[in-house]
PDB file of N, CA and C in Angstrom:
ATOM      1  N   UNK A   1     -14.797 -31.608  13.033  1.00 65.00           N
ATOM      2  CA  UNK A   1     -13.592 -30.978  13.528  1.00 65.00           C
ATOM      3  C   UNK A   1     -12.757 -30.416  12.379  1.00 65.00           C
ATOM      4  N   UNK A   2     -12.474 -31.103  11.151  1.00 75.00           N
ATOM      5  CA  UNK A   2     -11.992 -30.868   9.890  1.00 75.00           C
ATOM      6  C   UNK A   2     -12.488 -29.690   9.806  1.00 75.00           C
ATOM      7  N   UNK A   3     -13.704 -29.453   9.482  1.00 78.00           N
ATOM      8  CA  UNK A   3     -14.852 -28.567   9.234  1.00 78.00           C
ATOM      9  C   UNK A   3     -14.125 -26.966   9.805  1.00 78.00           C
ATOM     10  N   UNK A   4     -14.674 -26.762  10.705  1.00 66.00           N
ATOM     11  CA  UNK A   4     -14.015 -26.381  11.981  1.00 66.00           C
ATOM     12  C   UNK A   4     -12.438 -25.635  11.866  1.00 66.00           C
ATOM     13  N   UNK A   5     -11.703 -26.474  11.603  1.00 68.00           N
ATOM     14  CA  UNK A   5     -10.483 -26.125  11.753  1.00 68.00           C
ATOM     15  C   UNK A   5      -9.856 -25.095  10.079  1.00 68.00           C
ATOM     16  N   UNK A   6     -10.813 -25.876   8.970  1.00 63.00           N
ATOM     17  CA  UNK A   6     -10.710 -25.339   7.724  1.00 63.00           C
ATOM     18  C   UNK A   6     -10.727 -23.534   7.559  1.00 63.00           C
ATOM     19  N   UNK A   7     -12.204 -23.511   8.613  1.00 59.00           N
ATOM     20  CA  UNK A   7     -12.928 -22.135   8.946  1.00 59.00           C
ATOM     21  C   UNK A   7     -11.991 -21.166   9.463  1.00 59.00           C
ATOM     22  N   UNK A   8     -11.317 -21.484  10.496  1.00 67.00           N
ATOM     23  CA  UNK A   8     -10.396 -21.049  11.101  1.00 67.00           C
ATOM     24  C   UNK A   8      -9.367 -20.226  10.712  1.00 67.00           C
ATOM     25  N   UNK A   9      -8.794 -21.160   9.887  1.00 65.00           N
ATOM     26  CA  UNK A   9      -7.421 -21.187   8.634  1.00 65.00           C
ATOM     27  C   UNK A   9      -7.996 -20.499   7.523  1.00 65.00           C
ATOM     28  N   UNK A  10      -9.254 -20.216   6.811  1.00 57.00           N
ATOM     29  CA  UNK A  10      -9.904 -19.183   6.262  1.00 57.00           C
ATOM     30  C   UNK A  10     -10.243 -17.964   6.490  1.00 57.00           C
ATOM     31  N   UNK A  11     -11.001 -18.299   8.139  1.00 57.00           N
ATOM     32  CA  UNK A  11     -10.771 -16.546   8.613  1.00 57.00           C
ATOM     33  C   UNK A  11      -9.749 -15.667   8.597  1.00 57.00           C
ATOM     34  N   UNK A  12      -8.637 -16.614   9.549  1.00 54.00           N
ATOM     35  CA  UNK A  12      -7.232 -15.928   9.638  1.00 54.00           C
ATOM     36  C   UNK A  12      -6.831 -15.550   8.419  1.00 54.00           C
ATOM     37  N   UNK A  13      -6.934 -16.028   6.793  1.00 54.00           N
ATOM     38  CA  UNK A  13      -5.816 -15.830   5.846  1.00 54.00           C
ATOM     39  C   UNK A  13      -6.612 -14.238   5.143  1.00 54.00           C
ATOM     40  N   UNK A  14      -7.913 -14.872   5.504  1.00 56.00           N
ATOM     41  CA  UNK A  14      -8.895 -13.381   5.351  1.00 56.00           C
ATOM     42  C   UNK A  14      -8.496 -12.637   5.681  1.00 56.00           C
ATOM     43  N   UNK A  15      -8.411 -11.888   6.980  1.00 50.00           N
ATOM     44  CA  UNK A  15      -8.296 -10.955   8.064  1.00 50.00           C
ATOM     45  C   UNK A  15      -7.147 -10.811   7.593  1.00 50.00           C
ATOM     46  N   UNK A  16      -5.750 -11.224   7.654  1.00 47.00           N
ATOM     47  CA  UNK A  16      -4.242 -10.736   6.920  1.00 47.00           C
ATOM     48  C   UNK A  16      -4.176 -10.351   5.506  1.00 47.00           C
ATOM     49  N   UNK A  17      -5.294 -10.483   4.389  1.00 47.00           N
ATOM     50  CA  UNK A  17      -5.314 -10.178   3.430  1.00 47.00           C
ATOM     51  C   UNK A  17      -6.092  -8.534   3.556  1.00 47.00           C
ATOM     52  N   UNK A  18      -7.396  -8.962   4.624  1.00 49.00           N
ATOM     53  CA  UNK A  18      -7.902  -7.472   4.679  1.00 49.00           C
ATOM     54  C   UNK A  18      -7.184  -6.086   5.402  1.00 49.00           C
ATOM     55  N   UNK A  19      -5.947  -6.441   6.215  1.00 51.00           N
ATOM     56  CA  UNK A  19      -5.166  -6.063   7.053  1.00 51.00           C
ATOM     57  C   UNK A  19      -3.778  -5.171   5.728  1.00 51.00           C
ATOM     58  N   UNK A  20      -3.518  -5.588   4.888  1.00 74.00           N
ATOM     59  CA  UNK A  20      -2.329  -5.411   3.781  1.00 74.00           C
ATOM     60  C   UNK A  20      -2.303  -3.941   3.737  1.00 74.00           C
ATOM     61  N   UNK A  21      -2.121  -3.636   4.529  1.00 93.00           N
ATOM     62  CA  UNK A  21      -1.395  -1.730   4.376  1.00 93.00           C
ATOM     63  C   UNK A  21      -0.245  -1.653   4.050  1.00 93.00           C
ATOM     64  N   UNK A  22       0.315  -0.660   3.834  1.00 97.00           N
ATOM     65  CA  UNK A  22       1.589  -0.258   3.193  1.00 97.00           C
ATOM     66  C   UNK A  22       1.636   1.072   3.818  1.00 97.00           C
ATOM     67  N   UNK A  23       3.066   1.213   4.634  1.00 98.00           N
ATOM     68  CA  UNK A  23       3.407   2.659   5.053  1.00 98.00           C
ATOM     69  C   UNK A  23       4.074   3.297   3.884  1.00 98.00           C
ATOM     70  N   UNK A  24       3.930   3.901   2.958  1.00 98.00           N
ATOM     71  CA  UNK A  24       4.892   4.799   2.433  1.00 98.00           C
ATOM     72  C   UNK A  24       5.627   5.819   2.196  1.00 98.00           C
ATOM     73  N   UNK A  25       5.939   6.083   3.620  1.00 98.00           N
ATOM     74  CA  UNK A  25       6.617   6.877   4.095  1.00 98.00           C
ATOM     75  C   UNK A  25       8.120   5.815   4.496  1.00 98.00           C
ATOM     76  N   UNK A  26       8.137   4.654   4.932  1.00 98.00           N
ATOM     77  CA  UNK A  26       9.293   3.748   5.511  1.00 98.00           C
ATOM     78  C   UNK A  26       9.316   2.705   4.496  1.00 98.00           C
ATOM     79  N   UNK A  27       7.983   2.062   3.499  1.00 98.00           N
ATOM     80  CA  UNK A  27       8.324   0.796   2.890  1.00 98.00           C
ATOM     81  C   UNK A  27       9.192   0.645   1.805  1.00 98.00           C
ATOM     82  N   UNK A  28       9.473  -0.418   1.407  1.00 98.00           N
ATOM     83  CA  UNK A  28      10.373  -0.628   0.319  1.00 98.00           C
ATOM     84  C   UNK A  28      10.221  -0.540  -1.142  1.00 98.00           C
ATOM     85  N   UNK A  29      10.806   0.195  -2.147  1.00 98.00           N
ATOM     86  CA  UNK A  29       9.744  -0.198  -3.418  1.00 98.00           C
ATOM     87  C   UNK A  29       9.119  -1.205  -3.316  1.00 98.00           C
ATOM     88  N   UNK A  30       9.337  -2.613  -3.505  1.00 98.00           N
ATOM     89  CA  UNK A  30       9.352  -3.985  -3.320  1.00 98.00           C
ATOM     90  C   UNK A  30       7.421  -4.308  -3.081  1.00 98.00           C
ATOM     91  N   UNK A  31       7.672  -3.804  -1.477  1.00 97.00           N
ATOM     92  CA  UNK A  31       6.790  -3.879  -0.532  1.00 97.00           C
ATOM     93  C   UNK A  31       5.545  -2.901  -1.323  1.00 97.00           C
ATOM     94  N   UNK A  32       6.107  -1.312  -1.504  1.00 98.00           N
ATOM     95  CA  UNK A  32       4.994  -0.831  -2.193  1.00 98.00           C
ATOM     96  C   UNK A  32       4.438  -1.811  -3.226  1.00 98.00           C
ATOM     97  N   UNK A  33       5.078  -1.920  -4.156  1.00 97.00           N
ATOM     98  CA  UNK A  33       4.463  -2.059  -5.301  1.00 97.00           C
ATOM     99  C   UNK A  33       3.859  -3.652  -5.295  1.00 97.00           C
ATOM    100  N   UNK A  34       4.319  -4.555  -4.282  1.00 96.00           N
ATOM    101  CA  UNK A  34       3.607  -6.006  -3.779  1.00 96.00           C
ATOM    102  C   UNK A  34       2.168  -5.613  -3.443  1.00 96.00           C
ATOM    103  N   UNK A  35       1.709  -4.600  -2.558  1.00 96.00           N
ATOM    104  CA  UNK A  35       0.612  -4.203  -1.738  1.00 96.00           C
ATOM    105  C   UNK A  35      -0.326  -3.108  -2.538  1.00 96.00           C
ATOM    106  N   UNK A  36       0.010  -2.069  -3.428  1.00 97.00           N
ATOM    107  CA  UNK A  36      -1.084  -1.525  -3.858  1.00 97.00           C
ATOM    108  C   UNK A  36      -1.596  -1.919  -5.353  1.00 97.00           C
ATOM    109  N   UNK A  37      -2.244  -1.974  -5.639  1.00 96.00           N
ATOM    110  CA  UNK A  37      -3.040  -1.868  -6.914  1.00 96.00           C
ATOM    111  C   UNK A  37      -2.834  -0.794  -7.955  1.00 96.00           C
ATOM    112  N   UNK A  38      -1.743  -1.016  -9.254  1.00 96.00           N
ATOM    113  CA  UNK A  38      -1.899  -0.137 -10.291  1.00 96.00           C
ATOM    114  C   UNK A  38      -0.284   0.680 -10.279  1.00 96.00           C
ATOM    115  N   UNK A  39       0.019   0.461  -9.122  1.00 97.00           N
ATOM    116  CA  UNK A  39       1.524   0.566  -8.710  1.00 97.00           C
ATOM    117  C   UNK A  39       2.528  -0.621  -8.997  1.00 97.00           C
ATOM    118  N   UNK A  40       3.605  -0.428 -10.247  1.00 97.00           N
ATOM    119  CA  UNK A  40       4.396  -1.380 -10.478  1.00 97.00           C
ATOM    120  C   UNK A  40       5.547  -0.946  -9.732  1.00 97.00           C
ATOM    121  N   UNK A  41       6.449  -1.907 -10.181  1.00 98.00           N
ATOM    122  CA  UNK A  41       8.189  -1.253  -9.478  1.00 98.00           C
ATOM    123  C   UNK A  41       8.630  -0.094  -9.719  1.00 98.00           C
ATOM    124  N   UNK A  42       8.235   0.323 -11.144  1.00 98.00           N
ATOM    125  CA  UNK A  42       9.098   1.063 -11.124  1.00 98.00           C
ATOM    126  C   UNK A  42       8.282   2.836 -10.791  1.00 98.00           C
ATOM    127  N   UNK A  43       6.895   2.363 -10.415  1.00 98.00           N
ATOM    128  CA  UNK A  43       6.260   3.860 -10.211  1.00 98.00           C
ATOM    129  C   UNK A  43       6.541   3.601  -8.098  1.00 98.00           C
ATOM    130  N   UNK A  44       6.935   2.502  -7.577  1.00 98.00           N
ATOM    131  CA  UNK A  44       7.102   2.194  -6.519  1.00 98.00           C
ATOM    132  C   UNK A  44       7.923   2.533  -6.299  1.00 98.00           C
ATOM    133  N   UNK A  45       9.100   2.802  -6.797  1.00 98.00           N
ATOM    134  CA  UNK A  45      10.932   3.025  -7.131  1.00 98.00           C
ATOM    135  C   UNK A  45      10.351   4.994  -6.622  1.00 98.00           C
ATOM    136  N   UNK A  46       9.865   5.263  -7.729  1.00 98.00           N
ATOM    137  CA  UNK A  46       9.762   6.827  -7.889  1.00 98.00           C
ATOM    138  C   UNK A  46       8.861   7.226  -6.566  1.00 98.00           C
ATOM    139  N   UNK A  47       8.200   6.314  -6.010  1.00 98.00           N
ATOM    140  CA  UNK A  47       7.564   7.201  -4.820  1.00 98.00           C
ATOM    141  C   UNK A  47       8.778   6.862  -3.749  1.00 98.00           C
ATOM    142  N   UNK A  48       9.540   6.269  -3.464  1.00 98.00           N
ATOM    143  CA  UNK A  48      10.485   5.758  -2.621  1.00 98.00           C
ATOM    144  C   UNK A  48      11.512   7.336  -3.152  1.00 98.00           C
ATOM    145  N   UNK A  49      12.015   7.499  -4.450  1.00 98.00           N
ATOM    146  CA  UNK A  49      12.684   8.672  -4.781  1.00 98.00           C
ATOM    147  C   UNK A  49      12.362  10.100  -4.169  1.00 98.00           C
ATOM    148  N   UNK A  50      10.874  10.355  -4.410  1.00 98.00           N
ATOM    149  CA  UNK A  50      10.257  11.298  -4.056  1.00 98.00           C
ATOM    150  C   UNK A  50      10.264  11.313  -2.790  1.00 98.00           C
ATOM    151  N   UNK A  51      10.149  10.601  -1.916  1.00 98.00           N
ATOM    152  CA  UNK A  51       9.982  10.999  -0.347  1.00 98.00           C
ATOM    153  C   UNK A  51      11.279  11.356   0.004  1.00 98.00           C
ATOM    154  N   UNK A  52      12.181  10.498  -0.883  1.00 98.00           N
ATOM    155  CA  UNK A  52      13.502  10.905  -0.196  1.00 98.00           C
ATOM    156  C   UNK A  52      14.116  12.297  -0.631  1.00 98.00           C
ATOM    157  N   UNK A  53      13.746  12.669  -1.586  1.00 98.00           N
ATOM    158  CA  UNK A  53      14.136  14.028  -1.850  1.00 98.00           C
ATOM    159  C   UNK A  53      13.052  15.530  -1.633  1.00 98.00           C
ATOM    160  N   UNK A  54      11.793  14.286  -1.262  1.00 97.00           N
ATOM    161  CA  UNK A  54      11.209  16.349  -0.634  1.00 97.00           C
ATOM    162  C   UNK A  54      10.446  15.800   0.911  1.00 97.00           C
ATOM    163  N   UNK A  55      11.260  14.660   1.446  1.00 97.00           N
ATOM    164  CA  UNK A  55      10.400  14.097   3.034  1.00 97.00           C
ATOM    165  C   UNK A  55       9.089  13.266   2.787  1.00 97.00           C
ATOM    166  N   UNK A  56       8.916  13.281   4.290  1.00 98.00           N
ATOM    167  CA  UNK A  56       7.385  12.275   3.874  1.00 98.00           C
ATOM    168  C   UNK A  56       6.530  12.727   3.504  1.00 98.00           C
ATOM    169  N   UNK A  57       5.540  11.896   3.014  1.00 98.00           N
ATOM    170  CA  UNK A  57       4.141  12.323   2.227  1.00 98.00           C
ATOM    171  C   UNK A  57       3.282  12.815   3.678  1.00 98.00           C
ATOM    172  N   UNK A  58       2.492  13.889   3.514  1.00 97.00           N
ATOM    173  CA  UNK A  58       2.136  14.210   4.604  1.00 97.00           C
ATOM    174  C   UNK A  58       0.204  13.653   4.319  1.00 97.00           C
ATOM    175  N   UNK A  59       0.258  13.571   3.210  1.00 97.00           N
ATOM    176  CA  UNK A  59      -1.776  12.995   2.988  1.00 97.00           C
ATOM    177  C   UNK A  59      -1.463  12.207   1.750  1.00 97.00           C
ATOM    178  N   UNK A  60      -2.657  11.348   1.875  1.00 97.00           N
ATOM    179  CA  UNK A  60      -2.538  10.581   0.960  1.00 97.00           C
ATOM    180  C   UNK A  60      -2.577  11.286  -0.831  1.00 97.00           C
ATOM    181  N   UNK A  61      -3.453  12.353  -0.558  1.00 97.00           N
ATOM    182  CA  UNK A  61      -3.513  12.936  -1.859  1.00 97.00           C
ATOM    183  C   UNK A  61      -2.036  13.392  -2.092  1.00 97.00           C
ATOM    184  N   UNK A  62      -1.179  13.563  -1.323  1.00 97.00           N
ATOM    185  CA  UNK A  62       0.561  14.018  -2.303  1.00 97.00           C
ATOM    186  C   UNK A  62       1.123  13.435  -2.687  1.00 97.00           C
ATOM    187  N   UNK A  63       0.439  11.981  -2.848  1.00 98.00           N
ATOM    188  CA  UNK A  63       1.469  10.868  -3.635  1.00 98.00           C
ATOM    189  C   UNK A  63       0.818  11.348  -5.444  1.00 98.00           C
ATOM    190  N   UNK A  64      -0.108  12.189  -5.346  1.00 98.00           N
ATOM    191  CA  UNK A  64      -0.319  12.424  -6.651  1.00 98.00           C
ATOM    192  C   UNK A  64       0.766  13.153  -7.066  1.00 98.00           C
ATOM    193  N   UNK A  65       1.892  14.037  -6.674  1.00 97.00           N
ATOM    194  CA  UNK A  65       2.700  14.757  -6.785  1.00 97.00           C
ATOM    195  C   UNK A  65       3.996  14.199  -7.556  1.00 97.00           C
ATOM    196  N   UNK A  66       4.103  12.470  -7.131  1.00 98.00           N
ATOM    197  CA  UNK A  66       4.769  11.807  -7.910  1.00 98.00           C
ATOM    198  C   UNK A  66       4.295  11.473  -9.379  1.00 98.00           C
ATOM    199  N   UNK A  67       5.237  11.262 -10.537  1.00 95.00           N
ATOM    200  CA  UNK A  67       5.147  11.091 -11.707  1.00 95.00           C
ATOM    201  C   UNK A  67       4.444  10.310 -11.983  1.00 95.00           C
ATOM    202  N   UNK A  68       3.442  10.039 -12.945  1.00 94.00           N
ATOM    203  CA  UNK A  68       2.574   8.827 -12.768  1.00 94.00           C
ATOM    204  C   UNK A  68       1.628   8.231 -12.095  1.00 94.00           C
ATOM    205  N   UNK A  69       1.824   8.938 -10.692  1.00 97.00           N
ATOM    206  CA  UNK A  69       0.536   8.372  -9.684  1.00 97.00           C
ATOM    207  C   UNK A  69      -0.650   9.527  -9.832  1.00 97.00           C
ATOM    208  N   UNK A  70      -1.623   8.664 -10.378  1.00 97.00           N
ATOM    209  CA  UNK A  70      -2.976   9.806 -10.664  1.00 97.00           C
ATOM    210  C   UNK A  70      -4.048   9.920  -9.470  1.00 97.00           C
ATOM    211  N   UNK A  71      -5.282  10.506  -9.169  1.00 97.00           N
ATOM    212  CA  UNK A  71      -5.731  10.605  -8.466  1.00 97.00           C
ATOM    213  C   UNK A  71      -6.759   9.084  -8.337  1.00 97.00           C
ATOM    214  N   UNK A  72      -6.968   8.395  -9.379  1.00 97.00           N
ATOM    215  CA  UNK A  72      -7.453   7.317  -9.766  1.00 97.00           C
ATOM    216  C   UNK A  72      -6.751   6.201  -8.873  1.00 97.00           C
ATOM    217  N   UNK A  73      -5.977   6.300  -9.034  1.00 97.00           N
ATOM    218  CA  UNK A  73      -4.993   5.484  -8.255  1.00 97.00           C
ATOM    219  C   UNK A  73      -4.786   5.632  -6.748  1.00 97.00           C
ATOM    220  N   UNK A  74      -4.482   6.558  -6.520  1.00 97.00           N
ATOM    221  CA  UNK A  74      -4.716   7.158  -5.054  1.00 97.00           C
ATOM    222  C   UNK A  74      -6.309   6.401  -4.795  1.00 97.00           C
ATOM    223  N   UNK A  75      -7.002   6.670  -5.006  1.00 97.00           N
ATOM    224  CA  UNK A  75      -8.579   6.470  -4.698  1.00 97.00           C
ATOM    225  C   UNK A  75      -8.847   5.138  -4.272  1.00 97.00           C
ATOM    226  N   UNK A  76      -8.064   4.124  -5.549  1.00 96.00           N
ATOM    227  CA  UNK A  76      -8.538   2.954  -5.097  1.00 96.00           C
ATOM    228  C   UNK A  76      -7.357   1.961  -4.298  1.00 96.00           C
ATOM    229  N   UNK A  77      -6.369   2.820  -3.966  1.00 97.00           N
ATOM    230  CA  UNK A  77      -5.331   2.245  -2.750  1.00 97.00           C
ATOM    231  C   UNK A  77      -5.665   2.703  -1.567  1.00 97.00           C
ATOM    232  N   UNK A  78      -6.890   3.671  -1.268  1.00 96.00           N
ATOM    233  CA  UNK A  78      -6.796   4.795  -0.098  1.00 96.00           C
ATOM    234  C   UNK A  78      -6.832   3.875   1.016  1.00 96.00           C
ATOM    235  N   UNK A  79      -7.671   2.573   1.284  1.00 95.00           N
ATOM    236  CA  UNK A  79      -7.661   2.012   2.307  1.00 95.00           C
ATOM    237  C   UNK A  79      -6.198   1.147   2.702  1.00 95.00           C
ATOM    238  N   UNK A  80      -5.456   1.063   1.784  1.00 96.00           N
ATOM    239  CA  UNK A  80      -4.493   0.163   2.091  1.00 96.00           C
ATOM    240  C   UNK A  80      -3.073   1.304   1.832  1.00 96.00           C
ATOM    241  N   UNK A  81      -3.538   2.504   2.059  1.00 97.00           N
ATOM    242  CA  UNK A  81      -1.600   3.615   2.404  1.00 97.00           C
ATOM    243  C   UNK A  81      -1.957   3.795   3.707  1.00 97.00           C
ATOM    244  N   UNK A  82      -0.479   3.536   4.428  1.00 97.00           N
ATOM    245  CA  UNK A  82      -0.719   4.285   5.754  1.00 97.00           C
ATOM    246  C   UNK A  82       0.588   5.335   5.550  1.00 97.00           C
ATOM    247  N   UNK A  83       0.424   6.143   6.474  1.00 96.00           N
ATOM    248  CA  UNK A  83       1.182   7.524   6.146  1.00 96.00           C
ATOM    249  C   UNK A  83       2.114   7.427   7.517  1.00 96.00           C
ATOM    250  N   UNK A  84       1.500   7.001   8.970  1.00 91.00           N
ATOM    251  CA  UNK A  84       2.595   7.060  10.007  1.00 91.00           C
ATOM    252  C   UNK A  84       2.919   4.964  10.338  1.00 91.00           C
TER     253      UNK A  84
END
Protein backbone atom coordinates (compact mmCIF):
# COMPACT_ATOMS: atom_id res chain seq x y z
CA UNK A 1 0.00 0.00 0.00
CA UNK A 2 3.10 2.30 0.95
CA UNK A 3 4.32 1.19 -2.40
CA UNK A 4 1.33 2.27 -4.10
CA UNK A 5 0.64 5.41 -2.59
CA UNK A 6 4.54 6.60 -3.09
CA UNK A 7 3.73 6.01 -7.05
CA UNK A 8 0.94 8.12 -6.92
CA UNK A 9 2.59 11.16 -5.17
CA UNK A 10 5.38 10.64 -7.95
CA UNK A 11 3.17 10.62 -10.84
CA UNK A 12 1.25 13.63 -9.74
CA UNK A 13 4.55 15.80 -8.86
CA UNK A 14 5.66 14.54 -12.45
CA UNK A 15 2.74 15.55 -14.47
CA UNK A 16 2.81 19.34 -12.61
CA UNK A 17 6.42 19.58 -13.36
CA UNK A 18 5.71 18.42 -17.07
CA UNK A 19 2.64 20.81 -17.14
CA UNK A 20 5.04 24.32 -16.09
CA UNK A 21 4.01 26.74 -18.88
CA UNK A 22 4.32 30.25 -18.63
CA UNK A 23 1.89 32.74 -20.42
CA UNK A 24 3.92 35.67 -21.38
CA UNK A 25 1.75 37.72 -22.47
CA UNK A 26 -0.10 38.08 -18.54
CA UNK A 27 2.85 36.48 -16.25
CA UNK A 28 4.90 38.14 -13.83
CA UNK A 29 8.64 38.75 -14.24
CA UNK A 30 8.87 36.55 -11.14
CA UNK A 31 6.82 33.77 -12.68
CA UNK A 32 8.69 34.16 -16.08
CA UNK A 33 11.90 33.89 -15.05
CA UNK A 34 10.89 30.87 -12.14
CA UNK A 35 9.56 28.74 -15.31
CA UNK A 36 11.88 29.15 -18.31
CA UNK A 37 15.34 28.11 -18.74
CA UNK A 38 18.21 30.75 -19.45
CA UNK A 39 15.78 33.56 -18.51
CA UNK A 40 16.88 35.45 -15.29
CA UNK A 41 14.95 38.44 -13.63
CA UNK A 42 16.17 40.74 -15.09
CA UNK A 43 15.84 39.50 -18.97
CA UNK A 44 12.16 38.48 -17.38
CA UNK A 45 11.74 42.24 -16.20
CA UNK A 46 12.54 43.30 -20.02
CA UNK A 47 10.10 40.88 -21.64
CA UNK A 48 7.33 42.08 -19.12
CA UNK A 49 8.69 45.88 -20.44
CA UNK A 50 8.44 44.95 -23.96
CA UNK A 51 4.95 43.65 -24.10
CA UNK A 52 3.92 46.51 -22.32
CA UNK A 53 5.17 48.97 -24.61
CA UNK A 54 4.59 47.35 -28.14
CA UNK A 55 1.39 44.67 -26.84
CA UNK A 56 1.45 41.05 -26.78
CA UNK A 57 3.85 38.76 -28.28
CA UNK A 58 1.95 37.42 -31.07
CA UNK A 59 4.57 33.95 -31.79
CA UNK A 60 6.86 32.64 -29.91
CA UNK A 61 9.69 33.67 -32.23
CA UNK A 62 9.03 37.72 -31.16
CA UNK A 63 10.28 37.28 -27.88
CA UNK A 64 13.55 37.29 -29.89
CA UNK A 65 12.77 40.99 -30.44
CA UNK A 66 13.52 41.56 -26.79
CA UNK A 67 17.13 42.47 -25.70
CA UNK A 68 18.94 39.48 -24.90
CA UNK A 69 16.50 36.78 -25.72
CA UNK A 70 18.25 34.79 -28.61
CA UNK A 71 16.77 32.32 -30.80
CA UNK A 72 18.66 29.60 -28.68
CA UNK A 73 16.69 30.39 -26.00
CA UNK A 74 13.43 30.64 -27.55
CA UNK A 75 14.10 26.99 -28.86
CA UNK A 76 14.68 25.41 -25.74
CA UNK A 77 11.65 27.16 -23.74
CA UNK A 78 9.31 26.52 -26.87
CA UNK A 79 7.37 23.84 -25.04
CA UNK A 80 6.89 25.64 -21.87
CA UNK A 81 5.65 29.67 -23.50
CA UNK A 82 2.15 29.90 -23.89
CA UNK A 83 1.10 32.97 -25.82
CA UNK A 84 -2.96 32.97 -25.01
Amino acid sequence: MNILKSLIIAATLLAQTALAAVNVNTAPAEKIAEELKGIGLKKAQAIVAYRKANGDFKTVESLTEVKGIGLKTVEKNRKEIQLK
